[in-house]
Short mmCIF file of N, CA and C in Angstrom, two decimals:
data_model
loop_
_atom_site.label_atom_id
_atom_site.label_comp_id
_atom_site.label_asym_id
_atom_site.label_seq_id
_atom_site.Cartn_x
_atom_site.Cartn_y
_atom_site.Cartn_z
N UNK A 941 0.84 -1.19 0.00
CA UNK A 941 0.00 0.00 0.00
C UNK A 941 0.88 1.24 0.00
N UNK A 942 0.65 2.15 -0.95
CA UNK A 942 1.35 3.43 -0.96
C UNK A 942 0.70 4.34 0.08
N UNK A 943 1.50 4.85 0.97
CA UNK A 943 0.98 5.74 2.00
C UNK A 943 1.11 7.19 1.58
N UNK A 944 0.05 7.95 1.78
CA UNK A 944 0.03 9.38 1.53
C UNK A 944 -0.02 10.07 2.90
N UNK A 945 0.91 10.98 3.13
CA UNK A 945 0.91 11.79 4.35
C UNK A 945 0.63 13.23 3.94
N UNK A 946 -0.36 13.84 4.59
CA UNK A 946 -0.75 15.21 4.26
C UNK A 946 -0.37 16.13 5.41
N UNK A 947 0.28 17.24 5.09
CA UNK A 947 0.70 18.22 6.08
C UNK A 947 -0.20 19.45 5.99
N UNK A 948 -0.74 19.87 7.14
CA UNK A 948 -1.66 21.01 7.19
C UNK A 948 -1.25 21.95 8.32
N UNK A 949 -1.81 23.17 8.26
CA UNK A 949 -1.63 24.12 9.37
C UNK A 949 -2.94 24.70 9.85
N UNK A 950 -4.02 24.48 9.10
CA UNK A 950 -5.28 25.15 9.43
C UNK A 950 -6.50 24.30 9.16
N UNK A 951 -7.44 24.87 8.41
CA UNK A 951 -8.74 24.24 8.18
C UNK A 951 -8.67 22.95 7.39
N UNK A 952 -7.65 22.82 6.55
CA UNK A 952 -7.45 21.55 5.84
C UNK A 952 -8.47 21.26 4.76
N UNK A 953 -9.00 22.32 4.10
CA UNK A 953 -10.02 22.05 3.09
C UNK A 953 -9.46 21.29 1.89
N UNK A 954 -8.22 21.56 1.50
CA UNK A 954 -7.62 20.79 0.42
C UNK A 954 -7.34 19.35 0.85
N UNK A 955 -6.93 19.18 2.10
CA UNK A 955 -6.74 17.83 2.63
C UNK A 955 -8.06 17.06 2.59
N UNK A 956 -9.14 17.71 3.01
CA UNK A 956 -10.45 17.05 2.99
C UNK A 956 -10.86 16.68 1.56
N UNK A 957 -10.57 17.56 0.62
CA UNK A 957 -10.89 17.27 -0.79
C UNK A 957 -10.12 16.05 -1.28
N UNK A 958 -8.88 15.92 -0.85
CA UNK A 958 -8.06 14.76 -1.25
C UNK A 958 -8.59 13.49 -0.59
N UNK A 959 -8.91 13.56 0.70
CA UNK A 959 -9.45 12.39 1.41
C UNK A 959 -10.76 11.94 0.76
N UNK A 960 -11.65 12.89 0.48
CA UNK A 960 -12.92 12.55 -0.16
C UNK A 960 -12.71 11.94 -1.54
N UNK A 961 -11.77 12.50 -2.30
CA UNK A 961 -11.48 11.96 -3.64
C UNK A 961 -10.90 10.55 -3.55
N UNK A 962 -10.07 10.32 -2.54
CA UNK A 962 -9.48 8.98 -2.35
C UNK A 962 -10.56 7.95 -2.06
N UNK A 963 -11.55 8.35 -1.26
CA UNK A 963 -12.66 7.44 -0.94
C UNK A 963 -13.56 7.23 -2.15
N UNK A 964 -13.93 8.34 -2.78
CA UNK A 964 -14.82 8.28 -3.95
C UNK A 964 -14.18 7.51 -5.10
N UNK A 965 -12.89 7.79 -5.33
CA UNK A 965 -12.18 7.17 -6.46
C UNK A 965 -11.58 5.81 -6.13
N UNK A 966 -11.80 5.35 -4.90
CA UNK A 966 -11.31 4.03 -4.46
C UNK A 966 -9.83 3.87 -4.81
N UNK A 967 -9.02 4.84 -4.32
CA UNK A 967 -7.58 4.81 -4.58
C UNK A 967 -6.94 3.54 -4.04
N UNK A 968 -7.44 3.03 -2.93
CA UNK A 968 -6.86 1.80 -2.35
C UNK A 968 -6.99 0.64 -3.33
N UNK A 969 -8.16 0.53 -3.98
CA UNK A 969 -8.40 -0.56 -4.93
C UNK A 969 -7.65 -0.33 -6.25
N UNK A 970 -7.70 0.90 -6.75
CA UNK A 970 -7.16 1.18 -8.09
C UNK A 970 -5.65 1.41 -8.10
N UNK A 971 -5.12 2.03 -7.06
CA UNK A 971 -3.70 2.42 -7.07
C UNK A 971 -2.93 1.86 -5.88
N UNK A 972 -3.59 1.13 -5.01
CA UNK A 972 -2.92 0.64 -3.80
C UNK A 972 -2.43 1.78 -2.93
N UNK A 973 -3.24 2.86 -2.85
CA UNK A 973 -2.81 4.06 -2.11
C UNK A 973 -3.88 4.46 -1.11
N UNK A 974 -3.43 5.01 0.01
CA UNK A 974 -4.36 5.48 1.04
C UNK A 974 -3.76 6.70 1.74
N UNK A 975 -4.64 7.55 2.25
CA UNK A 975 -4.19 8.64 3.11
C UNK A 975 -3.94 8.03 4.48
N UNK A 976 -2.66 7.92 4.84
CA UNK A 976 -2.28 7.19 6.06
C UNK A 976 -2.23 8.09 7.28
N UNK A 977 -1.88 9.37 7.08
CA UNK A 977 -1.73 10.26 8.23
C UNK A 977 -1.88 11.71 7.80
N UNK A 978 -2.35 12.52 8.75
CA UNK A 978 -2.40 13.97 8.59
C UNK A 978 -1.62 14.56 9.74
N UNK A 979 -0.62 15.38 9.41
CA UNK A 979 0.25 15.98 10.42
C UNK A 979 0.10 17.50 10.36
N UNK A 980 -0.05 18.12 11.52
CA UNK A 980 -0.15 19.58 11.60
C UNK A 980 0.92 20.14 12.51
N UNK A 981 1.38 21.35 12.19
CA UNK A 981 2.31 22.04 13.10
C UNK A 981 1.54 22.91 14.10
N UNK A 982 0.20 22.82 14.07
CA UNK A 982 -0.63 23.59 15.02
C UNK A 982 -1.68 22.67 15.63
N UNK A 983 -1.71 22.61 16.95
CA UNK A 983 -2.63 21.71 17.65
C UNK A 983 -4.09 22.07 17.42
N UNK A 984 -4.36 23.36 17.14
CA UNK A 984 -5.75 23.79 16.96
C UNK A 984 -6.19 23.80 15.50
N UNK A 985 -5.42 23.17 14.62
CA UNK A 985 -5.80 23.12 13.21
C UNK A 985 -7.11 22.35 13.06
N UNK A 986 -8.11 23.01 12.49
CA UNK A 986 -9.45 22.40 12.36
C UNK A 986 -9.43 21.14 11.50
N UNK A 987 -8.51 21.08 10.56
CA UNK A 987 -8.44 19.92 9.67
C UNK A 987 -8.18 18.62 10.41
N UNK A 988 -7.57 18.69 11.58
CA UNK A 988 -7.30 17.47 12.36
C UNK A 988 -8.59 16.78 12.76
N UNK A 989 -9.62 17.58 13.06
CA UNK A 989 -10.91 17.00 13.46
C UNK A 989 -11.51 16.20 12.31
N UNK A 990 -11.47 16.77 11.11
CA UNK A 990 -12.00 16.06 9.94
C UNK A 990 -11.25 14.76 9.72
N UNK A 991 -9.92 14.82 9.72
CA UNK A 991 -9.11 13.63 9.45
C UNK A 991 -9.40 12.54 10.49
N UNK A 992 -9.45 12.95 11.75
CA UNK A 992 -9.71 11.99 12.82
C UNK A 992 -11.08 11.33 12.65
N UNK A 993 -12.07 12.12 12.25
CA UNK A 993 -13.42 11.59 12.02
C UNK A 993 -13.46 10.58 10.88
N UNK A 994 -12.48 10.69 9.97
CA UNK A 994 -12.40 9.74 8.85
C UNK A 994 -11.58 8.50 9.21
N UNK A 995 -11.12 8.43 10.46
CA UNK A 995 -10.33 7.29 10.89
C UNK A 995 -8.87 7.36 10.46
N UNK A 996 -8.41 8.56 10.09
CA UNK A 996 -7.02 8.75 9.67
C UNK A 996 -6.18 9.13 10.89
N UNK A 997 -5.00 8.57 10.99
CA UNK A 997 -4.08 8.90 12.07
C UNK A 997 -3.73 10.39 11.98
N UNK A 998 -3.78 11.10 13.10
CA UNK A 998 -3.39 12.51 13.12
C UNK A 998 -2.24 12.70 14.11
N UNK A 999 -1.37 13.63 13.78
CA UNK A 999 -0.22 13.94 14.62
C UNK A 999 -0.07 15.45 14.69
N UNK A 1000 0.40 15.96 15.82
CA UNK A 1000 0.73 17.38 15.96
C UNK A 1000 2.20 17.49 16.30
N UNK A 1001 2.90 18.31 15.54
CA UNK A 1001 4.31 18.59 15.79
C UNK A 1001 4.46 20.11 15.76
N UNK A 1002 4.50 20.71 16.92
CA UNK A 1002 4.52 22.17 17.02
C UNK A 1002 5.93 22.70 16.73
N UNK A 1003 6.05 23.50 15.68
CA UNK A 1003 7.37 24.03 15.30
C UNK A 1003 7.97 24.90 16.40
N UNK A 1004 7.11 25.45 17.27
CA UNK A 1004 7.62 26.32 18.34
C UNK A 1004 8.37 25.53 19.41
N UNK A 1005 8.23 24.21 19.40
CA UNK A 1005 8.94 23.37 20.36
C UNK A 1005 10.37 23.06 19.93
N UNK A 1006 10.78 23.58 18.78
CA UNK A 1006 12.10 23.24 18.24
C UNK A 1006 12.95 24.50 18.10
N UNK A 1007 14.26 24.38 18.37
CA UNK A 1007 15.12 25.57 18.39
C UNK A 1007 15.44 26.13 17.01
N UNK A 1008 15.22 25.34 15.97
CA UNK A 1008 15.56 25.81 14.63
C UNK A 1008 14.66 25.14 13.59
N UNK A 1009 14.64 25.73 12.42
CA UNK A 1009 13.89 25.15 11.29
C UNK A 1009 14.43 23.75 10.97
N UNK A 1010 15.75 23.61 11.04
CA UNK A 1010 16.37 22.31 10.74
C UNK A 1010 15.93 21.24 11.74
N UNK A 1011 15.88 21.61 13.02
CA UNK A 1011 15.48 20.65 14.06
C UNK A 1011 14.03 20.22 13.87
N UNK A 1012 13.16 21.19 13.54
CA UNK A 1012 11.76 20.86 13.31
C UNK A 1012 11.63 19.94 12.11
N UNK A 1013 12.29 20.28 11.02
CA UNK A 1013 12.18 19.47 9.80
C UNK A 1013 12.70 18.06 10.02
N UNK A 1014 13.75 17.91 10.83
CA UNK A 1014 14.28 16.57 11.13
C UNK A 1014 13.26 15.75 11.90
N UNK A 1015 12.60 16.38 12.87
CA UNK A 1015 11.55 15.68 13.64
C UNK A 1015 10.36 15.35 12.76
N UNK A 1016 10.01 16.27 11.86
CA UNK A 1016 8.89 16.03 10.93
C UNK A 1016 9.21 14.85 10.01
N UNK A 1017 10.43 14.81 9.51
CA UNK A 1017 10.84 13.69 8.65
C UNK A 1017 10.76 12.36 9.40
N UNK A 1018 11.13 12.36 10.67
CA UNK A 1018 11.03 11.12 11.47
C UNK A 1018 9.58 10.64 11.55
N UNK A 1019 8.66 11.58 11.74
CA UNK A 1019 7.23 11.23 11.78
C UNK A 1019 6.78 10.66 10.45
N UNK A 1020 7.12 11.35 9.38
CA UNK A 1020 6.70 10.92 8.04
C UNK A 1020 7.27 9.54 7.71
N UNK A 1021 8.52 9.32 8.13
CA UNK A 1021 9.20 8.08 7.76
C UNK A 1021 8.60 6.84 8.41
N UNK A 1022 7.72 7.03 9.38
CA UNK A 1022 6.97 5.87 9.91
C UNK A 1022 6.10 5.24 8.82
N UNK A 1023 5.77 6.03 7.82
CA UNK A 1023 4.87 5.56 6.75
C UNK A 1023 5.62 5.31 5.45
N UNK A 1024 6.95 5.36 5.51
CA UNK A 1024 7.79 5.27 4.32
C UNK A 1024 8.52 3.93 4.30
N UNK A 1025 8.69 3.39 3.10
CA UNK A 1025 9.50 2.19 2.96
C UNK A 1025 10.14 2.21 1.57
N UNK A 1026 11.27 1.54 1.40
CA UNK A 1026 11.93 1.54 0.08
C UNK A 1026 11.04 0.98 -1.02
N UNK A 1027 10.20 -0.01 -0.68
CA UNK A 1027 9.34 -0.64 -1.69
C UNK A 1027 8.16 0.26 -2.06
N UNK A 1028 7.67 1.02 -1.08
CA UNK A 1028 6.50 1.88 -1.28
C UNK A 1028 6.80 3.28 -0.77
N UNK A 1029 7.50 4.09 -1.56
CA UNK A 1029 7.86 5.43 -1.08
C UNK A 1029 6.62 6.27 -0.76
N UNK A 1030 6.65 6.93 0.37
CA UNK A 1030 5.51 7.74 0.81
C UNK A 1030 5.38 8.96 -0.10
N UNK A 1031 4.15 9.39 -0.32
CA UNK A 1031 3.86 10.62 -1.04
C UNK A 1031 3.49 11.67 0.01
N UNK A 1032 4.17 12.81 0.02
CA UNK A 1032 3.95 13.85 1.02
C UNK A 1032 3.28 15.03 0.34
N UNK A 1033 2.07 15.36 0.81
CA UNK A 1033 1.29 16.43 0.20
C UNK A 1033 1.18 17.61 1.17
N UNK A 1034 1.58 18.78 0.71
CA UNK A 1034 1.43 20.00 1.49
C UNK A 1034 0.08 20.61 1.15
N UNK A 1035 -0.77 20.76 2.15
CA UNK A 1035 -2.12 21.29 1.92
C UNK A 1035 -2.37 22.42 2.93
N UNK A 1036 -1.85 23.60 2.59
CA UNK A 1036 -1.96 24.71 3.52
C UNK A 1036 -1.02 24.56 4.69
N UNK A 1037 0.14 23.96 4.44
CA UNK A 1037 1.16 23.81 5.47
C UNK A 1037 2.03 25.05 5.43
N UNK A 1038 1.89 25.91 6.44
CA UNK A 1038 2.48 27.24 6.39
C UNK A 1038 3.89 27.27 6.98
N UNK A 1039 4.75 26.47 6.37
CA UNK A 1039 6.15 26.43 6.78
C UNK A 1039 7.02 26.39 5.53
N UNK A 1040 8.11 27.14 5.55
CA UNK A 1040 9.10 27.01 4.49
C UNK A 1040 10.04 25.89 4.90
N UNK A 1041 10.15 24.90 4.03
CA UNK A 1041 10.91 23.69 4.36
C UNK A 1041 12.37 23.84 3.98
N UNK A 1042 13.24 23.20 4.77
CA UNK A 1042 14.68 23.29 4.52
C UNK A 1042 15.06 22.46 3.28
N UNK A 1043 16.16 22.84 2.62
CA UNK A 1043 16.61 22.05 1.46
C UNK A 1043 16.82 20.58 1.79
N UNK A 1044 17.33 20.28 2.98
CA UNK A 1044 17.56 18.88 3.36
C UNK A 1044 16.24 18.09 3.37
N UNK A 1045 15.19 18.70 3.90
CA UNK A 1045 13.88 18.04 3.93
C UNK A 1045 13.35 17.85 2.51
N UNK A 1046 13.43 18.89 1.72
CA UNK A 1046 12.94 18.84 0.33
C UNK A 1046 13.68 17.75 -0.44
N UNK A 1047 14.99 17.68 -0.29
CA UNK A 1047 15.79 16.68 -1.01
C UNK A 1047 15.45 15.27 -0.57
N UNK A 1048 15.13 15.10 0.71
CA UNK A 1048 14.79 13.78 1.25
C UNK A 1048 13.58 13.18 0.53
N UNK A 1049 12.62 14.04 0.18
CA UNK A 1049 11.38 13.56 -0.46
C UNK A 1049 11.27 14.04 -1.91
N UNK A 1050 12.39 14.29 -2.54
CA UNK A 1050 12.41 14.80 -3.91
C UNK A 1050 11.60 13.89 -4.85
N UNK A 1051 10.75 14.53 -5.65
CA UNK A 1051 9.94 13.79 -6.61
C UNK A 1051 8.65 13.24 -6.04
N UNK A 1052 8.48 13.36 -4.71
CA UNK A 1052 7.23 12.87 -4.09
C UNK A 1052 6.72 13.83 -3.03
N UNK A 1053 7.21 15.07 -3.08
CA UNK A 1053 6.75 16.14 -2.19
C UNK A 1053 5.99 17.14 -3.07
N UNK A 1054 4.69 17.31 -2.77
CA UNK A 1054 3.79 18.05 -3.65
C UNK A 1054 3.14 19.19 -2.89
N UNK A 1055 2.95 20.32 -3.58
CA UNK A 1055 2.31 21.48 -2.97
C UNK A 1055 1.26 22.05 -3.91
N UNK A 1056 0.30 22.76 -3.34
CA UNK A 1056 -0.62 23.55 -4.14
C UNK A 1056 -0.43 25.01 -3.76
N UNK A 1057 -0.39 25.87 -4.79
CA UNK A 1057 -0.15 27.30 -4.58
C UNK A 1057 -1.26 28.08 -5.28
N UNK A 1058 -1.81 29.12 -4.61
CA UNK A 1058 -2.96 29.84 -5.17
C UNK A 1058 -2.60 30.92 -6.18
N UNK A 1059 -1.83 30.54 -7.19
CA UNK A 1059 -1.58 31.43 -8.32
C UNK A 1059 -1.18 30.57 -9.51
N UNK A 1060 -1.12 31.20 -10.66
CA UNK A 1060 -0.63 30.51 -11.85
C UNK A 1060 0.88 30.68 -11.90
N UNK A 1061 1.57 29.79 -11.20
CA UNK A 1061 3.03 29.87 -11.19
C UNK A 1061 3.57 29.78 -12.61
N UNK A 1062 4.67 30.49 -12.91
CA UNK A 1062 5.59 31.13 -11.98
C UNK A 1062 5.17 32.52 -11.50
N UNK A 1063 3.99 32.99 -11.89
CA UNK A 1063 3.53 34.31 -11.42
C UNK A 1063 3.15 34.24 -9.95
N UNK A 1064 3.50 35.27 -9.20
CA UNK A 1064 3.06 35.48 -7.82
C UNK A 1064 3.39 34.33 -6.87
N UNK A 1065 4.66 33.94 -6.90
CA UNK A 1065 5.14 33.00 -5.87
C UNK A 1065 5.09 33.73 -4.53
N UNK A 1066 5.04 32.96 -3.44
CA UNK A 1066 5.04 33.56 -2.12
C UNK A 1066 3.64 33.93 -1.64
N UNK A 1067 3.56 34.97 -0.84
CA UNK A 1067 2.31 35.33 -0.15
C UNK A 1067 1.52 36.41 -0.88
N UNK A 1068 0.28 36.62 -0.42
CA UNK A 1068 -0.62 37.69 -0.89
C UNK A 1068 -0.86 37.60 -2.40
N UNK A 1069 -1.00 36.38 -2.89
CA UNK A 1069 -1.10 36.16 -4.34
C UNK A 1069 -2.31 36.84 -4.96
N UNK A 1070 -3.45 36.76 -4.29
CA UNK A 1070 -4.68 37.29 -4.90
C UNK A 1070 -4.64 38.81 -4.99
N UNK A 1071 -4.20 39.46 -3.94
CA UNK A 1071 -4.09 40.92 -3.96
C UNK A 1071 -3.10 41.38 -5.02
N UNK A 1072 -2.01 40.66 -5.12
CA UNK A 1072 -0.99 41.02 -6.11
C UNK A 1072 -1.52 40.85 -7.53
N UNK A 1073 -2.30 39.79 -7.77
CA UNK A 1073 -2.88 39.57 -9.11
C UNK A 1073 -3.84 40.69 -9.46
N UNK A 1074 -4.67 41.10 -8.50
CA UNK A 1074 -5.62 42.20 -8.73
C UNK A 1074 -4.87 43.50 -9.01
N UNK A 1075 -3.88 43.80 -8.19
CA UNK A 1075 -3.12 45.04 -8.36
C UNK A 1075 -2.35 45.08 -9.68
N UNK A 1076 -1.95 43.91 -10.18
CA UNK A 1076 -1.23 43.85 -11.45
C UNK A 1076 -2.16 43.97 -12.66
N UNK A 1077 -3.48 43.97 -12.38
CA UNK A 1077 -4.44 44.07 -13.48
C UNK A 1077 -4.67 42.78 -14.24
N UNK A 1078 -4.36 41.64 -13.62
CA UNK A 1078 -4.54 40.34 -14.29
C UNK A 1078 -6.02 40.10 -14.60
N UNK A 1079 -6.28 39.52 -15.73
CA UNK A 1079 -7.65 39.14 -16.09
C UNK A 1079 -7.98 37.73 -15.66
N UNK A 1080 -6.93 36.94 -15.41
CA UNK A 1080 -7.13 35.58 -14.90
C UNK A 1080 -6.18 35.35 -13.72
N UNK A 1081 -6.59 34.46 -12.85
CA UNK A 1081 -5.76 33.98 -11.74
C UNK A 1081 -5.95 32.48 -11.71
N UNK A 1082 -5.53 31.84 -10.62
CA UNK A 1082 -5.74 30.40 -10.58
C UNK A 1082 -4.91 29.73 -9.51
N UNK A 1083 -4.68 28.44 -9.72
CA UNK A 1083 -3.95 27.62 -8.76
C UNK A 1083 -3.02 26.68 -9.51
N UNK A 1084 -1.95 26.28 -8.84
CA UNK A 1084 -0.94 25.41 -9.43
C UNK A 1084 -0.58 24.30 -8.44
N UNK A 1085 -0.58 23.07 -8.92
CA UNK A 1085 -0.03 21.95 -8.15
C UNK A 1085 1.35 21.66 -8.73
N UNK A 1086 2.34 21.61 -7.85
CA UNK A 1086 3.71 21.43 -8.34
C UNK A 1086 4.53 20.56 -7.39
N UNK A 1087 5.57 19.97 -7.93
CA UNK A 1087 6.53 19.27 -7.10
C UNK A 1087 7.36 20.32 -6.37
N UNK A 1088 7.71 20.04 -5.13
CA UNK A 1088 8.44 20.99 -4.32
C UNK A 1088 9.94 20.83 -4.55
N UNK A 1089 10.60 21.97 -4.76
CA UNK A 1089 12.06 22.00 -4.86
C UNK A 1089 12.57 22.99 -3.80
N UNK A 1090 13.88 23.12 -3.71
CA UNK A 1090 14.45 24.01 -2.70
C UNK A 1090 14.08 25.47 -2.94
N UNK A 1091 13.79 25.83 -4.20
CA UNK A 1091 13.38 27.21 -4.50
C UNK A 1091 11.88 27.33 -4.28
N UNK A 1092 11.46 28.27 -3.43
CA UNK A 1092 10.07 28.40 -3.03
C UNK A 1092 9.14 28.58 -4.23
N UNK A 1093 8.12 27.72 -4.33
CA UNK A 1093 7.06 27.82 -5.34
C UNK A 1093 7.60 27.80 -6.77
N UNK A 1094 8.67 27.03 -7.01
CA UNK A 1094 9.23 27.00 -8.36
C UNK A 1094 9.47 25.58 -8.89
N UNK A 1095 8.89 24.56 -8.28
CA UNK A 1095 9.11 23.20 -8.77
C UNK A 1095 8.33 22.91 -10.04
N UNK A 1096 8.61 21.75 -10.67
CA UNK A 1096 7.91 21.36 -11.89
C UNK A 1096 6.39 21.36 -11.69
N UNK A 1097 5.69 21.95 -12.63
CA UNK A 1097 4.23 22.08 -12.55
C UNK A 1097 3.56 20.78 -12.97
N UNK A 1098 2.64 20.30 -12.13
CA UNK A 1098 1.87 19.09 -12.42
C UNK A 1098 0.51 19.41 -13.03
N UNK A 1099 -0.12 20.49 -12.57
CA UNK A 1099 -1.46 20.85 -13.06
C UNK A 1099 -1.77 22.29 -12.68
N UNK A 1100 -2.61 22.92 -13.49
CA UNK A 1100 -3.06 24.29 -13.19
C UNK A 1100 -4.54 24.43 -13.50
N UNK A 1101 -5.19 25.34 -12.78
CA UNK A 1101 -6.58 25.70 -13.05
C UNK A 1101 -6.65 27.22 -13.14
N UNK A 1102 -7.43 27.70 -14.08
CA UNK A 1102 -7.55 29.14 -14.34
C UNK A 1102 -8.94 29.61 -13.92
N UNK A 1103 -9.00 30.76 -13.24
CA UNK A 1103 -10.28 31.39 -12.92
C UNK A 1103 -10.21 32.85 -13.36
N UNK A 1104 -11.36 33.42 -13.73
CA UNK A 1104 -11.34 34.83 -14.13
C UNK A 1104 -11.21 35.75 -12.93
N UNK A 1105 -10.56 36.87 -13.15
CA UNK A 1105 -10.58 37.96 -12.17
C UNK A 1105 -11.71 38.89 -12.62
N UNK A 1106 -12.72 39.05 -11.78
CA UNK A 1106 -13.92 39.80 -12.15
C UNK A 1106 -13.84 41.25 -11.69
N UNK A 1107 -14.52 42.15 -12.39
CA UNK A 1107 -14.55 43.54 -11.93
C UNK A 1107 -15.08 43.61 -10.50
N UNK A 1108 -14.43 44.39 -9.68
CA UNK A 1108 -14.87 44.52 -8.29
C UNK A 1108 -14.35 43.44 -7.37
N UNK A 1109 -13.57 42.50 -7.90
CA UNK A 1109 -13.01 41.45 -7.05
C UNK A 1109 -12.15 42.04 -5.94
N UNK A 1110 -12.25 41.44 -4.78
CA UNK A 1110 -11.30 41.71 -3.69
C UNK A 1110 -10.41 40.48 -3.56
N UNK A 1111 -9.38 40.59 -2.75
CA UNK A 1111 -8.53 39.43 -2.51
C UNK A 1111 -9.35 38.27 -1.96
N UNK A 1112 -10.34 38.57 -1.12
CA UNK A 1112 -11.16 37.52 -0.50
C UNK A 1112 -12.09 36.85 -1.51
N UNK A 1113 -12.75 37.63 -2.36
CA UNK A 1113 -13.67 37.02 -3.33
C UNK A 1113 -12.89 36.19 -4.35
N UNK A 1114 -11.73 36.70 -4.76
CA UNK A 1114 -10.91 35.95 -5.71
C UNK A 1114 -10.38 34.67 -5.06
N UNK A 1115 -9.95 34.78 -3.80
CA UNK A 1115 -9.44 33.61 -3.08
C UNK A 1115 -10.51 32.52 -2.99
N UNK A 1116 -11.75 32.92 -2.73
CA UNK A 1116 -12.84 31.94 -2.60
C UNK A 1116 -13.08 31.23 -3.94
N UNK A 1117 -13.00 31.99 -5.04
CA UNK A 1117 -13.22 31.39 -6.37
C UNK A 1117 -12.07 30.44 -6.72
N UNK A 1118 -10.85 30.85 -6.39
CA UNK A 1118 -9.70 29.99 -6.65
C UNK A 1118 -9.77 28.72 -5.80
N UNK A 1119 -10.20 28.85 -4.55
CA UNK A 1119 -10.24 27.69 -3.64
C UNK A 1119 -11.17 26.59 -4.16
N UNK A 1120 -12.30 26.98 -4.76
CA UNK A 1120 -13.19 25.94 -5.30
C UNK A 1120 -12.48 25.13 -6.38
N UNK A 1121 -11.61 25.78 -7.15
CA UNK A 1121 -10.85 25.06 -8.18
C UNK A 1121 -9.72 24.23 -7.57
N UNK A 1122 -9.12 24.75 -6.49
CA UNK A 1122 -8.07 23.98 -5.81
C UNK A 1122 -8.60 22.63 -5.37
N UNK A 1123 -9.85 22.62 -4.86
CA UNK A 1123 -10.44 21.38 -4.34
C UNK A 1123 -10.67 20.34 -5.43
N UNK A 1124 -10.76 20.79 -6.68
CA UNK A 1124 -10.86 19.86 -7.81
C UNK A 1124 -9.48 19.49 -8.34
N UNK A 1125 -8.63 20.51 -8.43
CA UNK A 1125 -7.32 20.35 -9.07
C UNK A 1125 -6.38 19.44 -8.30
N UNK A 1126 -6.29 19.64 -6.98
CA UNK A 1126 -5.30 18.89 -6.19
C UNK A 1126 -5.57 17.38 -6.25
N UNK A 1127 -6.81 16.92 -6.01
CA UNK A 1127 -7.05 15.48 -6.12
C UNK A 1127 -6.77 14.94 -7.52
N UNK A 1128 -7.09 15.73 -8.56
CA UNK A 1128 -6.81 15.28 -9.93
C UNK A 1128 -5.32 15.10 -10.16
N UNK A 1129 -4.54 16.06 -9.67
CA UNK A 1129 -3.09 15.99 -9.84
C UNK A 1129 -2.50 14.79 -9.09
N UNK A 1130 -3.02 14.54 -7.88
CA UNK A 1130 -2.53 13.40 -7.11
C UNK A 1130 -2.91 12.09 -7.80
N UNK A 1131 -4.12 12.04 -8.33
CA UNK A 1131 -4.55 10.85 -9.07
C UNK A 1131 -3.58 10.59 -10.24
N UNK A 1132 -3.22 11.65 -10.96
CA UNK A 1132 -2.28 11.51 -12.06
C UNK A 1132 -0.93 10.96 -11.61
N UNK A 1133 -0.46 11.44 -10.46
CA UNK A 1133 0.80 10.94 -9.92
C UNK A 1133 0.70 9.48 -9.55
N UNK A 1134 -0.41 9.10 -8.92
CA UNK A 1134 -0.61 7.70 -8.51
C UNK A 1134 -0.66 6.78 -9.73
N UNK A 1135 -1.26 7.26 -10.81
CA UNK A 1135 -1.32 6.47 -12.04
C UNK A 1135 0.07 6.21 -12.57
N UNK A 1136 0.94 7.21 -12.49
CA UNK A 1136 2.32 7.06 -12.96
C UNK A 1136 3.09 6.09 -12.06
N UNK A 1137 2.79 6.14 -10.75
CA UNK A 1137 3.52 5.30 -9.80
C UNK A 1137 3.01 3.86 -9.76
N UNK A 1138 1.78 3.66 -10.26
CA UNK A 1138 1.13 2.34 -10.15
C UNK A 1138 1.89 1.28 -10.96
#
């Protein structure tokens, strides 16, 4: 069984979309894959409740308990590696995980560490993507699923979804429209990866 570990920091709506898609699409039967664990760096992350209700193992690893980014990432890797094996490499999905990961961590899971970003990369890497798109006068915005590399928000693109920027849009209204597409795009991209790995 291929184990999928999802990292979250908050509400976990993309994580929930992936879990629902895995159940609906019977990933265990078709690809030998399951969402094995959800890990958060915040104990009050609402997404943990959803995952737990689905019978998924949940873990909390508070980054504030560690003296450095490197120490936290090493502890996080130890947690993830409980679900990793040479025969069945774990797939690690970042779903609103609000941490910049160290190069050592990224290299450890190279080719199987995936993120979703709320812009059409390479445009608007980093934060405040929706406001920046509006201020730049963009007519379209969107979301990108990509493999994670050491350079922030610049890994190989797996999938993108485009949404219009409407007159009168605010960062919040645009974010809400993009999020509905993220919930479709991320599971589709993961399905594509699982098909390649099968």
